[in-house]
Amino acid sequence: MSDPSTASIVSTPPATMPTEAGSGAPVDAGLPESAQKQQKPRGLLGDAWRDLRRKPLFWISAALILVFLLMAAFPSLFTSGDAVNGDLARSRVEPSASAWFGYDVQGRDVYARVIYGARASIVVAVLSTLCTLLIGGAMGIIAGYRGGWVDALLSRIADIFFGLPFVLGSIVILTTFNGSGSDNNEWQIMGLVIISLVVLLWPVVMRLMRSSVLATKEADYILAARALGAGTGRIILKHLLPNCLAPLLVYGTIMVGSFIGAEATLSFLGIGLKSPVVSWGIMISEAQNYIRVSPFLLLFPAAFLVTAVLSFVMLGEAVREALDPKLR
């Protein structure tokens, strides 16, 4: 992603203009087409992708994330067991060849529940991240570009939400709309958890985008576009947004892992996802009373949770290093 400058509005000589005295052929006239393509300058994303391909950390984290996404989308590819119904006769049976991860207190297959638990955890994390980036990013662009009273108003609103403690705010929201007497279905419960995460964490993205816009809006190519008569919408969509998207992309990747951990925390506290939803946080919450006698009930869902969080965090770090020229 290259930044246009004021030099881009000046007409450049065509490729057929002579570059040497008495020569009428272009510089790359004798080069093959593949060599001419290699000489073309790459943008920021092209350089970042070239750098990412050389990092083992990127491929490891991307492979793990792909496995988790397949687990969330197609759990039947990994297991044919029942994640909801169980047999009390198999309560807390330890792992064996017939049940790799054993059975929980209600006699349900832990391996099947771990596989199906990826869906709720990842869906909540991905949708929460997308909504947070959209709302916070839009607020940040408006506040940074407009400035003045608009910036002051949006910044004070963000400060109000930013000052709310995450756990306390989640308890208030989720106990109000998803209390013990509610009869919400699986998707309503997940929707309430997503709303609580977005409402409490969008100011972080808003501040990040606002600072990027403030650092970019006075650049030469922005001033040149404004001098040529470009409207506000064109400047934001064509110039500001592409050049402010890199830090947002990095933070969004890390945020997915953070939201997976946040969902597990809320579910562990009993205010997040609840049955009939199957998630890693619910499994950890159900296993807390049996850590000494049946540690495998906690070990396997916690291992998958930690691996998923670390995968997204490692991917975010790899993307950050690739997009930041100072770290290359």
mmCIF file of C-alpha atoms in Angstrom:
data_model
loop_
_atom_site.group_PDB
_atom_site.id
_atom_site.type_symbol
_atom_site.label_atom_id
_atom_site.label_comp_id
_atom_site.label_asym_id
_atom_site.label_seq_id
_atom_site.Cartn_x
_atom_site.Cartn_y
_atom_site.Cartn_z
ATOM 1 C CA MET A 1 0.000 0.000 0.000
ATOM 2 C CA SER A 2 1.868 3.007 -1.232
ATOM 3 C CA ASP A 3 1.171 6.570 -0.239
ATOM 4 C CA PRO A 4 0.571 8.876 -3.172
ATOM 5 C CA SER A 5 2.351 12.186 -3.016
ATOM 6 C CA THR A 6 2.100 15.493 -4.754
ATOM 7 C CA ALA A 7 4.495 14.139 -7.353
ATOM 8 C CA SER A 8 1.823 11.681 -8.428
ATOM 9 C CA ILE A 9 -0.292 14.491 -9.906
ATOM 10 C CA VAL A 10 2.514 15.539 -12.220
ATOM 11 C CA SER A 11 2.441 13.804 -15.578
ATOM 12 C CA THR A 12 5.288 11.333 -16.012
ATOM 13 C CA PRO A 13 7.044 10.721 -19.320
ATOM 14 C CA PRO A 14 5.726 7.741 -21.261
ATOM 15 C CA ALA A 15 7.746 4.564 -21.362
ATOM 16 C CA THR A 16 8.680 5.125 -24.991
ATOM 17 C CA MET A 17 10.532 8.390 -24.341
ATOM 18 C CA PRO A 18 14.270 8.168 -24.876
ATOM 19 C CA THR A 19 16.264 7.905 -21.706
ATOM 20 C CA GLU A 20 19.648 8.317 -23.296
ATOM 21 C CA ALA A 21 20.852 10.807 -25.860
ATOM 22 C CA GLY A 22 20.133 9.591 -29.355
ATOM 23 C CA SER A 23 18.169 6.541 -28.124
ATOM 24 C CA GLY A 24 14.486 6.082 -28.904
ATOM 25 C CA ALA A 25 13.938 2.803 -27.028
ATOM 26 C CA PRO A 26 12.687 2.506 -23.449
ATOM 27 C CA VAL A 27 15.021 1.416 -20.683
ATOM 28 C CA ASP A 28 13.437 -2.037 -20.292
ATOM 29 C CA ALA A 29 12.953 -2.672 -24.018
ATOM 30 C CA GLY A 30 15.467 -5.511 -24.095
ATOM 31 C CA LEU A 31 14.271 -7.175 -20.872
ATOM 32 C CA PRO A 32 11.833 -10.088 -20.820
ATOM 33 C CA GLU A 33 8.323 -9.519 -19.518
ATOM 34 C CA SER A 34 9.014 -11.363 -16.245
ATOM 35 C CA ALA A 35 11.961 -9.095 -15.515
ATOM 36 C CA GLN A 36 9.873 -6.019 -16.261
ATOM 37 C CA LYS A 37 7.278 -7.198 -13.735
ATOM 38 C CA GLN A 38 9.965 -7.740 -11.115
ATOM 39 C CA GLN A 39 11.136 -4.158 -11.529
ATOM 40 C CA LYS A 40 7.732 -2.755 -10.615
ATOM 41 C CA PRO A 41 7.760 -1.308 -7.084
ATOM 42 C CA ARG A 42 5.733 -3.130 -4.456
ATOM 43 C CA GLY A 43 3.382 -1.435 -2.058
ATOM 44 C CA LEU A 44 3.226 -1.813 1.719
ATOM 45 C CA LEU A 45 1.049 -4.921 1.569
ATOM 46 C CA GLY A 46 3.304 -6.493 -1.058
ATOM 47 C CA ASP A 47 6.385 -5.926 1.086
ATOM 48 C CA ALA A 48 4.539 -7.195 4.155
ATOM 49 C CA TRP A 49 3.443 -10.405 2.407
ATOM 50 C CA ARG A 50 6.980 -10.998 1.146
ATOM 51 C CA ASP A 51 8.274 -10.609 4.698
ATOM 52 C CA LEU A 52 5.536 -12.791 6.209
ATOM 53 C CA ARG A 53 6.314 -15.698 3.891
ATOM 54 C CA ARG A 54 9.779 -15.919 5.401
ATOM 55 C CA LYS A 55 8.578 -16.182 9.013
ATOM 56 C CA PRO A 56 7.996 -19.686 10.455
ATOM 57 C CA LEU A 57 5.933 -18.071 13.219
ATOM 58 C CA PHE A 58 3.435 -16.840 10.650
ATOM 59 C CA TRP A 59 2.961 -20.264 9.040
ATOM 60 C CA ILE A 60 2.652 -22.054 12.388
ATOM 61 C CA SER A 61 0.058 -19.629 13.732
ATOM 62 C CA ALA A 62 -1.827 -19.546 10.417
ATOM 63 C CA ALA A 63 -1.955 -23.352 10.295
ATOM 64 C CA LEU A 64 -3.296 -23.555 13.848
ATOM 65 C CA ILE A 65 -5.893 -20.867 13.154
ATOM 66 C CA LEU A 66 -6.996 -22.727 10.017
ATOM 67 C CA VAL A 67 -7.499 -25.891 12.093
ATOM 68 C CA PHE A 68 -9.582 -23.993 14.654
ATOM 69 C CA LEU A 69 -11.671 -22.382 11.935
ATOM 70 C CA LEU A 70 -12.336 -25.800 10.393
ATOM 71 C CA MET A 71 -13.309 -27.097 13.824
ATOM 72 C CA ALA A 72 -15.753 -24.230 14.249
ATOM 73 C CA ALA A 73 -17.245 -24.536 10.760
ATOM 74 C CA PHE A 74 -17.207 -28.321 10.284
ATOM 75 C CA PRO A 75 -16.919 -30.079 13.663
ATOM 76 C CA SER A 76 -18.203 -33.328 12.163
ATOM 77 C CA LEU A 77 -14.888 -33.623 10.280
ATOM 78 C CA PHE A 78 -13.085 -34.133 13.593
ATOM 79 C CA THR A 79 -15.560 -36.141 15.650
ATOM 80 C CA SER A 80 -18.780 -38.135 15.350
ATOM 81 C CA GLY A 81 -19.508 -38.021 19.085
ATOM 82 C CA ASP A 82 -22.401 -36.316 20.844
ATOM 83 C CA ALA A 83 -21.387 -33.110 22.591
ATOM 84 C CA VAL A 84 -24.726 -32.516 24.347
ATOM 85 C CA ASN A 85 -26.118 -35.850 25.546
ATOM 86 C CA GLY A 86 -24.304 -38.208 27.893
ATOM 87 C CA ASP A 87 -24.596 -41.339 30.002
ATOM 88 C CA LEU A 88 -24.224 -40.998 33.776
ATOM 89 C CA ALA A 89 -22.751 -44.491 33.907
ATOM 90 C CA ARG A 90 -19.637 -43.036 32.235
ATOM 91 C CA SER A 91 -19.322 -40.093 34.637
ATOM 92 C CA ARG A 92 -15.696 -38.954 34.936
ATOM 93 C CA VAL A 93 -14.299 -41.976 33.128
ATOM 94 C CA GLU A 94 -10.645 -41.256 32.354
ATOM 95 C CA PRO A 95 -9.208 -40.974 28.825
ATOM 96 C CA SER A 96 -8.870 -44.218 26.911
ATOM 97 C CA ALA A 97 -8.700 -45.546 23.362
ATOM 98 C CA SER A 98 -12.504 -45.311 23.043
ATOM 99 C CA ALA A 99 -12.640 -41.788 24.488
ATOM 100 C CA TRP A 100 -9.416 -39.868 23.912
ATOM 101 C CA PHE A 101 -10.229 -37.091 26.389
ATOM 102 C CA GLY A 102 -12.472 -39.104 28.725
ATOM 103 C CA TYR A 103 -15.995 -38.256 29.869
ATOM 104 C CA ASP A 104 -17.220 -35.362 32.000
ATOM 105 C CA VAL A 105 -19.432 -35.436 35.107
ATOM 106 C CA GLN A 106 -22.596 -36.011 33.070
ATOM 107 C CA GLY A 107 -20.993 -38.719 30.973
ATOM 108 C CA ARG A 108 -20.497 -36.599 27.854
ATOM 109 C CA ASP A 109 -17.556 -37.104 25.527
ATOM 110 C CA VAL A 110 -14.974 -34.426 26.428
ATOM 111 C CA TYR A 111 -13.273 -34.684 23.034
ATOM 112 C CA ALA A 112 -16.558 -34.028 21.200
ATOM 113 C CA ARG A 113 -17.326 -31.106 23.505
ATOM 114 C CA VAL A 114 -13.876 -29.602 22.948
ATOM 115 C CA ILE A 115 -14.350 -29.804 19.171
ATOM 116 C CA TYR A 116 -17.862 -28.352 19.223
ATOM 117 C CA GLY A 117 -16.801 -25.767 21.819
ATOM 118 C CA ALA A 118 -14.548 -24.107 19.262
ATOM 119 C CA ARG A 119 -17.588 -22.883 17.326
ATOM 120 C CA ALA A 120 -19.094 -20.705 20.057
ATOM 121 C CA SER A 121 -15.746 -19.346 21.248
ATOM 122 C CA ILE A 122 -14.483 -18.416 17.776
ATOM 123 C CA VAL A 123 -17.822 -17.112 16.479
ATOM 124 C CA VAL A 124 -18.179 -14.816 19.488
ATOM 125 C CA ALA A 125 -14.561 -13.622 19.174
ATOM 126 C CA VAL A 126 -14.654 -12.998 15.397
ATOM 127 C CA LEU A 127 -18.043 -11.238 15.360
ATOM 128 C CA SER A 128 -17.089 -9.135 18.399
ATOM 129 C CA THR A 129 -13.844 -8.123 16.701
ATOM 130 C CA LEU A 130 -15.552 -7.162 13.438
ATOM 131 C CA CYS A 131 -18.231 -5.078 15.180
ATOM 132 C CA THR A 132 -15.651 -3.417 17.428
ATOM 133 C CA LEU A 133 -13.426 -2.527 14.478
ATOM 134 C CA LEU A 134 -16.349 -1.138 12.472
ATOM 135 C CA ILE A 135 -17.795 0.985 15.280
ATOM 136 C CA GLY A 136 -14.514 2.097 16.820
ATOM 137 C CA GLY A 137 -12.866 2.644 13.431
ATOM 138 C CA ALA A 138 -15.743 4.763 12.139
ATOM 139 C CA MET A 139 -15.783 6.861 15.316
ATOM 140 C CA GLY A 140 -12.022 7.312 15.169
ATOM 141 C CA ILE A 141 -12.044 8.439 11.528
ATOM 142 C CA ILE A 142 -14.822 10.957 12.155
ATOM 143 C CA ALA A 143 -13.195 12.314 15.314
ATOM 144 C CA GLY A 144 -9.705 12.557 13.829
ATOM 145 C CA TYR A 145 -10.715 14.035 10.473
ATOM 146 C CA ARG A 146 -13.353 16.505 11.647
ATOM 147 C CA GLY A 147 -11.607 17.675 14.808
ATOM 148 C CA GLY A 148 -13.041 20.550 16.833
ATOM 149 C CA TRP A 149 -16.206 19.963 18.815
ATOM 150 C CA VAL A 150 -16.929 16.700 16.992
ATOM 151 C CA ASP A 151 -13.603 15.291 18.156
ATOM 152 C CA ALA A 152 -14.150 16.582 21.682
ATOM 153 C CA LEU A 153 -17.673 15.114 21.904
ATOM 154 C CA LEU A 154 -16.741 11.663 20.577
ATOM 155 C CA SER A 155 -13.617 11.559 22.728
ATOM 156 C CA ARG A 156 -15.598 12.323 25.885
ATOM 157 C CA ILE A 157 -18.146 9.620 25.013
ATOM 158 C CA ALA A 158 -15.294 7.173 24.483
ATOM 159 C CA ASP A 159 -13.781 8.189 27.828
ATOM 160 C CA ILE A 160 -17.057 7.351 29.594
ATOM 161 C CA PHE A 161 -17.125 3.822 28.163
ATOM 162 C CA PHE A 162 -13.370 3.465 28.581
ATOM 163 C CA GLY A 163 -13.704 4.195 32.279
ATOM 164 C CA LEU A 164 -16.141 1.342 32.858
ATOM 165 C CA PRO A 165 -14.431 -1.751 34.337
ATOM 166 C CA PHE A 166 -14.754 -4.609 31.886
ATOM 167 C CA VAL A 167 -15.841 -7.309 34.343
ATOM 168 C CA LEU A 168 -18.251 -5.022 36.211
ATOM 169 C CA GLY A 169 -19.812 -3.722 32.995
ATOM 170 C CA SER A 170 -20.197 -7.254 31.656
ATOM 171 C CA ILE A 171 -21.848 -8.391 34.875
ATOM 172 C CA VAL A 172 -24.374 -5.547 34.694
ATOM 173 C CA ILE A 173 -25.212 -6.120 31.022
ATOM 174 C CA LEU A 174 -25.351 -9.915 31.067
ATOM 175 C CA THR A 175 -27.155 -10.355 34.372
ATOM 176 C CA THR A 176 -29.767 -7.851 33.241
ATOM 177 C CA PHE A 177 -30.551 -9.487 29.894
ATOM 178 C CA ASN A 178 -29.250 -13.020 30.455
ATOM 179 C CA GLY A 179 -30.037 -13.683 34.096
ATOM 180 C CA SER A 180 -30.973 -16.968 35.701
ATOM 181 C CA GLY A 181 -34.662 -16.551 34.869
ATOM 182 C CA SER A 182 -34.192 -15.796 31.167
ATOM 183 C CA ASP A 183 -35.094 -18.303 28.452
ATOM 184 C CA ASN A 184 -32.735 -17.120 25.704
ATOM 185 C CA ASN A 185 -31.731 -19.587 23.033
ATOM 186 C CA GLU A 186 -28.183 -20.342 21.930
ATOM 187 C CA TRP A 187 -27.842 -17.483 19.418
ATOM 188 C CA GLN A 188 -29.464 -14.933 21.731
ATOM 189 C CA ILE A 189 -26.995 -15.799 24.468
ATOM 190 C CA MET A 190 -24.082 -15.470 22.054
ATOM 191 C CA GLY A 191 -25.494 -12.173 20.766
ATOM 192 C CA LEU A 192 -25.676 -10.710 24.275
ATOM 193 C CA VAL A 193 -22.067 -11.676 24.971
ATOM 194 C CA ILE A 194 -21.000 -10.075 21.676
ATOM 195 C CA ILE A 195 -22.889 -6.874 22.509
ATOM 196 C CA SER A 196 -21.274 -6.653 25.941
ATOM 197 C CA LEU A 197 -17.784 -7.068 24.471
ATOM 198 C CA VAL A 198 -18.382 -4.485 21.744
ATOM 199 C CA VAL A 199 -19.978 -1.895 24.033
ATOM 200 C CA LEU A 200 -17.151 -2.037 26.541
ATOM 201 C CA LEU A 201 -14.134 -2.269 24.210
ATOM 202 C CA TRP A 202 -14.853 -0.101 21.142
ATOM 203 C CA PRO A 203 -13.169 3.004 22.682
ATOM 204 C CA VAL A 204 -9.762 1.289 22.408
ATOM 205 C CA VAL A 205 -10.144 0.962 18.632
ATOM 206 C CA MET A 206 -11.543 4.490 18.402
ATOM 207 C CA ARG A 207 -8.430 5.936 20.062
ATOM 208 C CA LEU A 208 -6.130 3.893 17.855
ATOM 209 C CA MET A 209 -7.830 4.984 14.638
ATOM 210 C CA ARG A 210 -8.105 8.602 15.774
ATOM 211 C CA SER A 211 -4.365 8.820 16.445
ATOM 212 C CA SER A 212 -3.610 7.281 13.029
ATOM 213 C CA VAL A 213 -5.903 9.758 11.267
ATOM 214 C CA LEU A 214 -4.404 12.736 13.120
ATOM 215 C CA ALA A 215 -0.926 11.647 12.042
ATOM 216 C CA THR A 216 -1.986 11.139 8.415
ATOM 217 C CA LYS A 217 -4.517 13.822 7.537
ATOM 218 C CA GLU A 218 -1.884 16.568 7.160
ATOM 219 C CA ALA A 219 0.286 14.522 4.785
ATOM 220 C CA ASP A 220 1.186 16.025 1.413
ATOM 221 C CA TYR A 221 -0.958 13.640 -0.608
ATOM 222 C CA ILE A 222 -4.012 14.493 1.522
ATOM 223 C CA LEU A 223 -3.414 18.209 1.006
ATOM 224 C CA ALA A 224 -2.921 17.630 -2.728
ATOM 225 C CA ALA A 225 -6.176 15.670 -2.986
ATOM 226 C CA ARG A 226 -8.025 18.405 -1.098
ATOM 227 C CA ALA A 227 -6.489 21.085 -3.338
ATOM 228 C CA LEU A 228 -7.683 19.193 -6.424
ATOM 229 C CA GLY A 229 -11.234 19.333 -5.126
ATOM 230 C CA ALA A 230 -11.637 15.827 -3.700
ATOM 231 C CA GLY A 231 -14.596 15.521 -1.368
ATOM 232 C CA THR A 232 -14.550 14.299 2.215
ATOM 233 C CA GLY A 233 -15.823 10.848 1.300
ATOM 234 C CA ARG A 234 -13.200 10.321 -1.386
ATOM 235 C CA ILE A 235 -10.375 11.509 0.860
ATOM 236 C CA ILE A 236 -11.452 9.184 3.670
ATOM 237 C CA LEU A 237 -12.074 6.108 1.509
ATOM 238 C CA LYS A 238 -9.260 6.521 -1.014
ATOM 239 C CA HIS A 239 -6.482 8.031 1.090
ATOM 240 C CA LEU A 240 -7.044 8.037 4.851
ATOM 241 C CA LEU A 241 -8.580 4.593 5.338
ATOM 242 C CA PRO A 242 -6.025 2.571 3.303
ATOM 243 C CA ASN A 243 -3.102 4.297 5.019
ATOM 244 C CA CYS A 244 -4.567 4.002 8.533
ATOM 245 C CA LEU A 245 -5.655 0.396 8.180
ATOM 246 C CA ALA A 246 -2.348 -1.276 9.064
ATOM 247 C CA PRO A 247 -2.422 -0.688 12.871
ATOM 248 C CA LEU A 248 -6.113 -1.569 12.915
ATOM 249 C CA LEU A 249 -5.426 -4.845 11.106
ATOM 250 C CA VAL A 250 -2.702 -5.770 13.567
ATOM 251 C CA TYR A 251 -4.803 -4.897 16.605
ATOM 252 C CA GLY A 252 -7.823 -6.721 15.182
ATOM 253 C CA THR A 253 -5.837 -9.943 14.795
ATOM 254 C CA ILE A 254 -4.632 -9.763 18.391
ATOM 255 C CA MET A 255 -8.128 -8.772 19.526
ATOM 256 C CA VAL A 256 -9.619 -12.052 18.278
ATOM 257 C CA GLY A 257 -7.382 -13.955 20.679
ATOM 258 C CA SER A 258 -8.184 -11.513 23.472
ATOM 259 C CA PHE A 259 -11.911 -11.930 22.903
ATOM 260 C CA ILE A 260 -11.603 -15.724 23.026
ATOM 261 C CA GLY A 261 -10.037 -15.340 26.451
ATOM 262 C CA ALA A 262 -12.620 -12.732 27.491
ATOM 263 C CA GLU A 263 -15.507 -15.005 26.494
ATOM 264 C CA ALA A 264 -13.975 -17.875 28.465
ATOM 265 C CA THR A 265 -13.562 -15.592 31.480
ATOM 266 C CA LEU A 266 -17.193 -14.477 31.395
ATOM 267 C CA SER A 267 -18.399 -18.053 30.929
ATOM 268 C CA PHE A 268 -16.202 -19.228 33.805
ATOM 269 C CA LEU A 269 -17.764 -16.578 36.044
ATOM 270 C CA GLY A 270 -21.227 -17.829 35.065
ATOM 271 C CA ILE A 271 -22.335 -14.627 33.319
ATOM 272 C CA GLY A 272 -21.257 -15.415 29.751
ATOM 273 C CA LEU A 273 -22.299 -18.307 27.573
ATOM 274 C CA LYS A 274 -24.569 -20.846 29.217
ATOM 275 C CA SER A 275 -26.093 -24.193 28.357
ATOM 276 C CA PRO A 276 -27.208 -25.337 25.810
ATOM 277 C CA VAL A 277 -24.186 -23.530 24.308
ATOM 278 C CA VAL A 278 -20.972 -25.569 24.306
ATOM 279 C CA SER A 279 -17.780 -23.554 24.757
ATOM 280 C CA TRP A 280 -14.339 -23.943 26.281
ATOM 281 C CA GLY A 281 -15.154 -21.450 29.032
ATOM 282 C CA ILE A 282 -18.228 -23.430 30.092
ATOM 283 C CA MET A 283 -16.203 -26.662 30.181
ATOM 284 C CA ILE A 284 -13.536 -25.034 32.350
ATOM 285 C CA SER A 285 -16.223 -23.669 34.661
ATOM 286 C CA GLU A 286 -17.832 -27.104 35.023
ATOM 287 C CA ALA A 287 -14.453 -28.739 35.744
ATOM 288 C CA GLN A 288 -13.293 -26.366 38.490
ATOM 289 C CA ASN A 289 -14.761 -28.541 41.288
ATOM 290 C CA TYR A 290 -13.033 -31.689 40.019
ATOM 291 C CA ILE A 291 -9.489 -30.449 39.421
ATOM 292 C CA ARG A 292 -7.930 -32.767 42.000
ATOM 293 C CA VAL A 293 -9.856 -35.965 41.242
ATOM 294 C CA SER A 294 -10.276 -35.533 37.463
ATOM 295 C CA PRO A 295 -7.745 -32.985 36.184
ATOM 296 C CA PHE A 296 -8.279 -34.054 32.557
ATOM 297 C CA LEU A 297 -11.665 -32.312 32.622
ATOM 298 C CA LEU A 298 -9.821 -29.000 32.923
ATOM 299 C CA LEU A 299 -6.640 -29.858 31.049
ATOM 300 C CA PHE A 300 -8.007 -30.463 27.551
ATOM 301 C CA PRO A 301 -10.364 -27.455 27.129
ATOM 302 C CA ALA A 302 -7.782 -25.182 28.760
ATOM 303 C CA ALA A 303 -5.086 -26.454 26.378
ATOM 304 C CA PHE A 304 -7.260 -25.736 23.337
ATOM 305 C CA LEU A 305 -8.166 -22.306 24.720
ATOM 306 C CA VAL A 306 -4.555 -21.311 25.365
ATOM 307 C CA THR A 307 -3.445 -22.606 21.959
ATOM 308 C CA ALA A 308 -6.162 -20.642 20.148
ATOM 309 C CA VAL A 309 -5.370 -17.423 22.005
ATOM 310 C CA LEU A 310 -1.632 -17.778 21.408
ATOM 311 C CA SER A 311 -2.193 -18.535 17.717
ATOM 312 C CA PHE A 312 -4.027 -15.265 17.101
ATOM 313 C CA VAL A 313 -1.585 -13.296 19.247
ATOM 314 C CA MET A 314 1.409 -14.772 17.395
ATOM 315 C CA LEU A 315 -0.228 -14.022 14.047
ATOM 316 C CA GLY A 316 -0.838 -10.448 15.137
ATOM 317 C CA GLU A 317 2.771 -10.048 16.203
ATOM 318 C CA ALA A 318 4.008 -11.439 12.881
ATOM 319 C CA VAL A 319 1.730 -9.072 10.948
ATOM 320 C CA ARG A 320 2.848 -6.130 13.099
ATOM 321 C CA GLU A 321 6.506 -6.821 12.389
ATOM 322 C CA ALA A 322 5.792 -7.179 8.658
ATOM 323 C CA LEU A 323 3.795 -3.947 8.410
ATOM 324 C CA ASP A 324 6.240 -1.865 10.458
ATOM 325 C CA PRO A 325 9.300 -0.996 8.355
ATOM 326 C CA LYS A 326 11.294 -0.169 11.497
ATOM 327 C CA LEU A 327 11.076 -3.786 12.689
ATOM 328 C CA ARG A 328 12.308 -5.396 9.460
#
